[in-house]
Amino acid sequence: MEKPPRPCYTDFKLLARGPRLSNLLETASKLGYERVAVDVEVTFEGKKTVIPRVEELDKALKEFVTLPEGLEVLRRITIKVDNPNLLHVIQGSNALEEYDITALHITSEKAFQSIVSTITTDIISLEWSERLGFPLKYTQVSQILRRGTCFEVCYTPAIKSSSHCRQIISNIIQLSTFSKGKGIIISSGAEHPLELRGPLDVINLSCLFGMKEEHCKATITKNCAQVISHARQRTDIVKGAVLCQFLPSSASDDYVKEEGATLSETRKRSRSPEPET
Amino acid sequence: MVTHLRLSIFFEEPNERFTIENFDFLLTKALQDLHGQVGAAITINVIEYSVIASNEYSVLISCPKKNLMKVWSSLTLTGTYQSNRCAVIVKNVTITPSETLNDIEVQQS
């Protein structure tokens, strides 16, 4: 009997730089991860903020890091947002599209409310290790999930401090109640190899967060694949298309006749079915 | 019903005085921190203990199957022992202890 294909375990947040990143990637590969993302964190403070080019990260990866075999390394940017008025600036930035994955780290209620309806990003993370300061709402969570964006939880703060651990468990139980366990990814957020845990440890940890058994494994496999496909849709697909067509001579005559009519009237006429002759 | 867990413990700095009693203390403290007195009361037996390097140890423990999630999660969230950074990684979970000796790396990946 054939074995089922091995799931691709993913960790979307490695924060180390320089020679330590090399150790971290090696540890991740040993533990059984097949895909990781190296994160660049930026705090957004208006138009003056410079989003680092992806070439800088590529250069750092080439200089210091020897990539272990069989490990796919993605490039990710996380932008910390506090002021909702600045979100449109992020939306229009070309530098963001160079990264494989983009994430928003939301720190205020207003920013969270405004991203629900406007911003398209791959991952949203909140300050899970502290008191949120605003209640999560079922409608907001489901609206975000419907657009294919996932919520991210990092477990490293839970390892470092017991008070952070308590807050994380409390917040994630609340989140998994609203999302019914769907659309949540669990990442390490590790800066040191000893902060990294094995894939099976992470799956078990998600059981502790109150998720159902079938959703636990998805937190580091299926949902991560969903994030990657969402990111590819955002970057690889053309944003819009216009169909140009020559009008037949009779149609153009009609258009000239209707030139005086208002746009709304023309639309009404075009929608109403034509009488059969 | 009993479950066996094969663990690997890594320390940041070499810790040559880490004995089986120290591990027992680490385990009880980890359970108490996460699950309180009820967690600390779970019966756990240390079946095998071996030193792999000065900063790496391998331990085989057994615990009741219904408490597996509690034991495993508390070990995962352990990050320090006596101000020395450490990590406990569960390599394998099986019903019989002999299985864990053979399939350590296969099961994890």
Short mmCIF file of C-alpha atoms in Angstrom, two decimals:
data_model
loop_
_atom_site.label_atom_id
_atom_site.label_comp_id
_atom_site.label_asym_id
_atom_site.label_seq_id
_atom_site.Cartn_x
_atom_site.Cartn_y
_atom_site.Cartn_z
CA MET A 1 0.00 0.00 0.00
CA GLU A 2 1.36 3.41 -1.00
CA LYS A 3 2.08 5.94 1.68
CA PRO A 4 0.25 9.28 1.43
CA PRO A 5 2.45 12.16 0.17
CA ARG A 6 4.43 13.86 2.93
CA PRO A 7 2.96 17.25 3.84
CA CYS A 8 5.10 20.31 3.21
CA TYR A 9 5.71 21.80 6.65
CA THR A 10 6.16 25.56 6.54
CA ASP A 11 7.42 28.21 8.93
CA PHE A 12 6.67 31.71 7.71
CA LYS A 13 8.65 33.81 10.15
CA LEU A 14 12.38 33.53 10.76
CA LEU A 15 13.84 36.77 12.03
CA ALA A 16 17.57 36.13 12.40
CA ARG A 17 20.22 37.81 10.27
CA GLY A 18 23.81 37.07 9.37
CA PRO A 19 25.57 33.84 10.43
CA ARG A 20 22.81 33.01 12.95
CA LEU A 21 20.31 32.76 10.09
CA SER A 22 22.43 30.01 8.59
CA ASN A 23 22.16 28.02 11.86
CA LEU A 24 18.45 28.69 12.01
CA LEU A 25 17.86 27.42 8.47
CA GLU A 26 19.93 24.34 9.17
CA THR A 27 17.92 23.62 12.34
CA ALA A 28 14.65 24.15 10.46
CA SER A 29 15.74 21.68 7.80
CA LYS A 30 16.78 19.11 10.43
CA LEU A 31 13.44 19.43 12.22
CA GLY A 32 11.59 18.61 9.02
CA TYR A 33 10.49 21.95 7.60
CA GLU A 34 10.53 22.11 3.82
CA ARG A 35 9.63 25.76 3.33
CA VAL A 36 10.56 28.80 5.42
CA ALA A 37 10.24 32.55 4.99
CA VAL A 38 12.88 35.06 6.10
CA ASP A 39 11.16 38.13 7.44
CA VAL A 40 12.02 41.82 7.16
CA GLU A 41 10.17 43.98 9.70
CA VAL A 42 9.39 47.63 8.94
CA THR A 43 7.55 50.14 11.10
CA PHE A 44 5.49 52.36 8.84
CA GLU A 45 5.51 56.04 9.75
CA GLY A 46 4.14 57.79 6.70
CA LYS A 47 5.54 58.57 3.28
CA LYS A 48 9.04 59.08 4.68
CA THR A 49 9.35 55.40 5.52
CA VAL A 50 11.63 53.59 3.12
CA ILE A 51 10.60 50.04 2.34
CA PRO A 52 13.84 48.07 1.94
CA ARG A 53 14.38 46.64 -1.52
CA VAL A 54 14.30 42.88 -1.83
CA GLU A 55 17.82 42.95 -3.31
CA GLU A 56 19.23 43.82 0.14
CA LEU A 57 17.71 40.66 1.60
CA ASP A 58 18.91 38.59 -1.36
CA LYS A 59 22.41 39.95 -0.89
CA ALA A 60 22.39 39.10 2.84
CA LEU A 61 21.15 35.60 2.06
CA LYS A 62 23.90 35.02 -0.51
CA GLU A 63 26.70 36.43 1.66
CA PHE A 64 26.14 34.69 4.97
CA VAL A 65 23.86 31.76 4.36
CA THR A 66 24.46 28.33 2.94
CA LEU A 67 21.03 27.00 2.11
CA PRO A 68 20.37 23.42 3.26
CA GLU A 69 19.28 20.99 0.59
CA GLY A 70 15.56 20.58 0.07
CA LEU A 71 14.63 23.76 1.92
CA GLU A 72 12.74 26.45 0.01
CA VAL A 73 13.42 29.96 1.34
CA LEU A 74 10.85 32.69 0.68
CA ARG A 75 11.24 36.43 1.22
CA ARG A 76 8.67 38.14 3.37
CA ILE A 77 8.04 41.68 4.56
CA THR A 78 6.01 42.60 7.64
CA ILE A 79 4.83 46.18 8.05
CA LYS A 80 3.78 47.40 11.46
CA VAL A 81 0.79 49.70 11.08
CA ASP A 82 -0.66 51.94 13.74
CA ASN A 83 -2.29 54.76 11.78
CA PRO A 84 -5.11 53.74 9.40
CA ASN A 85 -4.61 56.87 7.25
CA LEU A 86 -1.29 55.50 6.01
CA LEU A 87 -2.69 52.25 4.69
CA HIS A 88 -3.35 53.59 1.17
CA VAL A 89 0.36 54.47 0.86
CA ILE A 90 1.26 50.84 1.54
CA GLN A 91 -1.30 49.63 -0.97
CA GLY A 92 0.30 51.59 -3.81
CA SER A 93 3.92 50.68 -3.06
CA ASN A 94 5.76 48.82 -5.82
CA ALA A 95 8.58 47.69 -3.51
CA LEU A 96 6.13 45.39 -1.70
CA GLU A 97 5.38 43.39 -4.82
CA GLU A 98 8.99 42.25 -5.07
CA TYR A 99 8.59 40.17 -1.91
CA ASP A 100 7.10 36.68 -2.02
CA ILE A 101 4.80 37.31 0.94
CA THR A 102 3.53 40.52 2.50
CA ALA A 103 2.15 40.79 6.01
CA LEU A 104 0.61 43.53 8.10
CA HIS A 105 1.15 43.71 11.84
CA ILE A 106 -1.75 45.71 13.22
CA THR A 107 -1.38 47.46 16.56
CA SER A 108 -4.52 49.61 16.82
CA GLU A 109 -8.26 49.09 16.58
CA LYS A 110 -8.77 51.78 13.92
CA ALA A 111 -6.13 50.25 11.68
CA PHE A 112 -7.75 46.82 12.10
CA GLN A 113 -11.20 48.19 11.23
CA SER A 114 -9.92 49.87 8.09
CA ILE A 115 -8.00 46.85 6.78
CA VAL A 116 -11.11 44.71 7.03
CA SER A 117 -12.64 46.42 4.01
CA THR A 118 -9.75 47.96 2.10
CA ILE A 119 -6.36 46.29 2.21
CA THR A 120 -5.41 43.10 0.42
CA THR A 121 -2.52 41.37 2.11
CA ASP A 122 -1.45 37.76 2.53
CA ILE A 123 -1.09 37.64 6.30
CA ILE A 124 -2.46 39.69 9.17
CA SER A 125 -0.98 39.47 12.62
CA LEU A 126 -2.04 41.24 15.77
CA GLU A 127 -0.27 41.78 19.08
CA TRP A 128 -1.34 38.36 20.40
CA SER A 129 1.17 38.33 23.25
CA GLU A 130 -0.46 41.35 24.89
CA ARG A 131 -3.98 42.41 25.71
CA LEU A 132 -5.59 43.31 22.38
CA GLY A 133 -7.37 46.41 23.66
CA PHE A 134 -10.36 45.85 21.39
CA PRO A 135 -12.79 43.00 21.00
CA LEU A 136 -12.50 40.78 17.94
CA LYS A 137 -15.77 40.61 16.03
CA TYR A 138 -17.13 37.64 14.14
CA THR A 139 -18.05 39.77 11.10
CA GLN A 140 -14.58 41.31 10.81
CA VAL A 141 -12.78 38.00 11.17
CA SER A 142 -14.99 36.23 8.64
CA GLN A 143 -14.68 39.13 6.17
CA ILE A 144 -10.89 38.91 6.30
CA LEU A 145 -10.91 35.13 5.91
CA ARG A 146 -13.31 35.32 2.97
CA ARG A 147 -10.72 37.30 1.02
CA GLY A 148 -8.12 34.57 1.48
CA THR A 149 -6.03 36.38 4.07
CA CYS A 150 -4.79 34.33 7.03
CA PHE A 151 -4.18 35.25 10.64
CA GLU A 152 -0.71 34.53 11.96
CA VAL A 153 0.29 33.51 15.46
CA CYS A 154 3.92 33.36 16.63
CA TYR A 155 4.79 30.97 19.45
CA THR A 156 8.23 32.34 20.41
CA PRO A 157 6.84 34.96 22.88
CA ALA A 158 5.02 32.09 24.63
CA ILE A 159 8.33 30.28 25.12
CA LYS A 160 10.07 33.39 26.42
CA SER A 161 7.55 34.56 29.02
CA SER A 162 4.73 32.90 30.94
CA SER A 163 2.56 36.06 30.96
CA HIS A 164 2.86 36.31 27.17
CA CYS A 165 2.00 32.62 26.97
CA ARG A 166 -1.20 33.21 28.96
CA GLN A 167 -2.24 36.12 26.73
CA ILE A 168 -1.48 34.22 23.53
CA ILE A 169 -3.55 31.21 24.58
CA SER A 170 -6.43 33.46 25.63
CA ASN A 171 -6.39 35.48 22.39
CA ILE A 172 -6.03 32.50 20.09
CA ILE A 173 -8.86 30.60 21.75
CA GLN A 174 -10.99 33.68 21.04
CA LEU A 175 -9.77 33.86 17.43
CA SER A 176 -10.28 30.17 16.75
CA THR A 177 -13.83 30.43 18.11
CA PHE A 178 -14.67 33.16 15.58
CA SER A 179 -12.81 31.61 12.66
CA LYS A 180 -13.88 28.05 13.58
CA GLY A 181 -10.21 27.08 13.41
CA LYS A 182 -9.86 28.04 9.75
CA GLY A 183 -7.40 30.49 8.24
CA ILE A 184 -4.86 30.44 11.07
CA ILE A 185 -1.16 29.84 10.53
CA ILE A 186 1.34 29.25 13.31
CA SER A 187 4.88 30.51 12.83
CA SER A 188 7.90 30.57 15.08
CA GLY A 189 9.12 34.18 14.92
CA ALA A 190 12.46 32.70 15.97
CA GLU A 191 15.71 34.62 16.20
CA HIS A 192 17.69 31.75 17.72
CA PRO A 193 17.78 28.05 16.73
CA LEU A 194 16.65 27.05 20.25
CA GLU A 195 13.43 29.00 19.78
CA LEU A 196 12.42 26.78 16.89
CA ARG A 197 10.17 23.76 17.51
CA GLY A 198 9.44 20.73 15.36
CA PRO A 199 6.38 20.58 13.07
CA LEU A 200 4.68 17.95 15.21
CA ASP A 201 5.25 20.07 18.33
CA VAL A 202 3.53 22.98 16.58
CA ILE A 203 0.60 20.82 15.51
CA ASN A 204 0.14 19.67 19.10
CA LEU A 205 0.42 23.26 20.31
CA SER A 206 -2.46 24.27 18.06
CA CYS A 207 -4.59 21.64 19.86
CA LEU A 208 -3.86 23.60 23.03
CA PHE A 209 -5.21 26.71 21.29
CA GLY A 210 -8.62 25.10 21.08
CA MET A 211 -8.62 24.05 17.44
CA LYS A 212 -10.19 20.89 16.12
CA GLU A 213 -7.89 18.04 15.16
CA GLU A 214 -8.46 18.46 11.41
CA HIS A 215 -7.54 22.16 11.56
CA CYS A 216 -4.41 21.64 13.67
CA LYS A 217 -2.31 20.17 10.88
CA ALA A 218 -3.55 22.80 8.41
CA THR A 219 -1.92 25.55 10.48
CA ILE A 220 1.52 24.65 9.13
CA THR A 221 0.60 22.87 5.88
CA LYS A 222 -2.61 23.66 4.01
CA ASN A 223 -3.14 27.21 5.21
CA CYS A 224 0.47 28.09 4.38
CA ALA A 225 0.00 26.78 0.84
CA GLN A 226 -3.13 28.93 0.65
CA VAL A 227 -1.09 32.00 1.65
CA ILE A 228 1.48 31.28 -1.05
CA SER A 229 -1.17 30.87 -3.75
CA HIS A 230 -2.82 34.11 -2.55
CA ALA A 231 0.54 35.89 -2.80
CA ARG A 232 1.11 34.55 -6.32
CA GLN A 233 -2.32 35.71 -7.40
CA ARG A 234 -1.45 39.16 -6.12
CA THR A 235 1.93 39.42 -7.84
CA ASP A 236 1.82 37.18 -10.93
CA ILE A 237 -1.59 38.03 -12.28
CA VAL A 238 -2.28 41.22 -14.22
CA LYS A 239 -4.53 43.50 -12.24
CA GLY A 240 -6.98 44.37 -15.04
CA ALA A 241 -7.71 43.95 -18.72
CA VAL A 242 -9.58 46.06 -21.27
CA LEU A 243 -11.21 44.55 -24.31
CA CYS A 244 -10.95 46.79 -27.39
CA GLN A 245 -13.41 46.10 -30.13
CA PHE A 246 -14.35 47.93 -33.34
CA LEU A 247 -17.99 48.92 -33.38
CA PRO A 248 -19.95 47.98 -36.48
CA SER A 249 -21.07 51.01 -38.50
CA SER A 250 -24.77 50.67 -37.52
CA ALA A 251 -23.90 50.56 -33.81
CA SER A 252 -21.73 53.66 -34.09
CA ASP A 253 -24.64 55.50 -35.78
CA ASP A 254 -26.87 54.58 -32.84
CA TYR A 255 -24.27 55.91 -30.46
CA VAL A 256 -24.19 59.24 -32.31
CA LYS A 257 -27.97 59.49 -32.12
CA GLU A 258 -27.89 58.86 -28.34
CA GLU A 259 -25.10 61.31 -27.74
CA GLY A 260 -27.52 63.79 -26.24
CA ALA A 261 -28.98 61.28 -23.79
CA THR A 262 -27.59 61.01 -20.30
CA LEU A 263 -25.33 58.14 -19.36
CA SER A 264 -27.85 56.64 -16.95
CA GLU A 265 -30.54 56.59 -19.61
CA THR A 266 -28.23 54.86 -22.06
CA ARG A 267 -27.38 52.23 -19.45
CA LYS A 268 -31.06 51.63 -18.74
CA ARG A 269 -31.73 51.11 -22.41
CA SER A 270 -28.84 48.74 -22.83
CA ARG A 271 -30.03 46.64 -19.86
CA SER A 272 -33.68 46.43 -20.96
CA PRO A 273 -34.34 43.54 -23.34
CA GLU A 274 -34.77 44.52 -26.98
CA PRO A 275 -38.25 44.02 -28.45
CA GLU A 276 -38.45 41.09 -30.81
CA THR A 277 -39.13 42.00 -34.41
CA MET B 1 -3.35 3.21 28.15
CA VAL B 2 0.24 4.48 28.21
CA THR B 3 2.09 6.46 25.54
CA HIS B 4 5.85 6.73 25.15
CA LEU B 5 7.61 9.91 24.08
CA ARG B 6 11.18 10.11 22.85
CA LEU B 7 12.55 13.58 23.66
CA SER B 8 15.66 15.49 22.75
CA ILE B 9 16.82 18.26 25.07
CA PHE B 10 19.19 20.91 23.77
CA PHE B 11 20.98 23.52 25.90
CA GLU B 12 22.57 26.72 24.66
CA GLU B 13 25.59 26.30 26.96
CA PRO B 14 27.03 22.91 27.96
CA ASN B 15 25.27 21.58 31.05
CA GLU B 16 27.15 18.52 32.21
CA ARG B 17 25.40 18.36 35.60
CA PHE B 18 21.99 17.79 34.08
CA THR B 19 20.89 14.53 35.69
CA ILE B 20 17.73 12.47 35.58
CA GLU B 21 16.49 14.23 38.76
CA ASN B 22 17.04 17.60 37.09
CA PHE B 23 14.99 16.45 34.14
CA ASP B 24 12.21 15.31 36.47
CA PHE B 25 12.22 18.77 38.07
CA LEU B 26 12.15 20.46 34.63
CA LEU B 27 9.21 18.33 33.58
CA THR B 28 7.18 18.97 36.74
CA LYS B 29 7.86 22.71 36.57
CA ALA B 30 6.89 22.86 32.89
CA LEU B 31 3.61 21.06 33.62
CA GLN B 32 2.87 23.24 36.63
CA ASP B 33 3.57 26.47 34.72
CA LEU B 34 1.17 25.62 31.93
CA HIS B 35 -1.49 23.43 33.51
CA GLY B 36 -1.22 24.23 37.23
CA GLN B 37 -1.46 21.69 40.05
CA VAL B 38 -3.54 19.30 37.95
CA GLY B 39 -0.77 19.23 35.34
CA ALA B 40 1.93 18.70 37.94
CA ALA B 41 0.00 15.71 39.30
CA ILE B 42 0.23 13.73 36.03
CA THR B 43 2.16 10.50 36.50
CA ILE B 44 5.21 10.38 34.27
CA ASN B 45 7.91 7.70 34.27
CA VAL B 46 11.40 8.26 32.92
CA ILE B 47 12.32 4.98 31.22
CA GLU B 48 15.62 5.86 29.60
CA TYR B 49 18.08 8.70 29.90
CA SER B 50 21.20 9.15 27.82
CA VAL B 51 23.79 11.85 27.25
CA ILE B 52 24.48 12.51 23.59
CA ALA B 53 26.71 15.57 23.98
CA SER B 54 27.49 18.06 26.74
CA ASN B 55 24.51 20.12 25.60
CA GLU B 56 22.26 17.42 24.18
CA TYR B 57 20.32 14.70 26.00
CA SER B 58 17.90 12.03 24.90
CA VAL B 59 15.11 10.85 27.20
CA LEU B 60 12.32 8.30 26.89
CA ILE B 61 9.28 8.91 29.07
CA SER B 62 5.86 7.34 29.43
CA CYS B 63 2.61 9.07 30.35
CA PRO B 64 -1.10 8.24 30.24
CA LYS B 65 -2.49 8.66 26.73
CA LYS B 66 -5.27 11.01 27.82
CA ASN B 67 -2.67 13.44 29.20
CA LEU B 68 -0.42 13.32 26.14
CA MET B 69 -1.48 16.74 24.86
CA LYS B 70 -0.81 18.39 28.22
CA VAL B 71 2.62 16.81 28.64
CA TRP B 72 3.67 17.50 25.04
CA SER B 73 2.51 21.14 25.01
CA SER B 74 4.18 21.95 28.32
CA LEU B 75 7.47 20.50 27.03
CA THR B 76 7.15 22.50 23.80
CA LEU B 77 6.69 25.76 25.70
CA THR B 78 9.72 25.17 27.93
CA GLY B 79 12.41 27.67 26.99
CA THR B 80 14.83 27.95 29.90
CA TYR B 81 16.29 25.81 32.66
CA GLN B 82 18.14 27.62 35.48
CA SER B 83 18.70 30.68 33.26
CA ASN B 84 20.19 28.50 30.52
CA ARG B 85 18.25 28.61 27.27
CA CYS B 86 16.97 25.19 26.25
CA ALA B 87 14.61 23.46 23.85
CA VAL B 88 12.72 20.20 24.28
CA ILE B 89 11.73 18.58 21.02
CA VAL B 90 9.50 15.51 20.84
CA LYS B 91 11.06 13.17 18.32
CA ASN B 92 8.53 10.40 18.41
CA VAL B 93 5.32 9.25 20.08
CA THR B 94 4.44 5.56 20.17
CA ILE B 95 2.53 3.01 22.18
CA THR B 96 5.46 0.65 22.79
CA PRO B 97 8.92 1.91 23.84
CA SER B 98 10.80 -0.31 21.36
CA GLU B 99 9.27 1.52 18.37
CA THR B 100 10.74 4.82 19.47
CA LEU B 101 14.27 3.44 19.34
CA ASN B 102 13.99 2.43 15.70
CA ASP B 103 12.05 5.22 14.05
CA ILE B 104 13.27 8.37 15.74
CA GLU B 105 14.03 10.46 12.69
CA VAL B 106 11.62 8.83 10.29
CA GLN B 107 8.57 9.68 12.35
CA GLN B 108 9.54 13.30 12.95
CA SER B 109 9.96 14.03 9.27
#
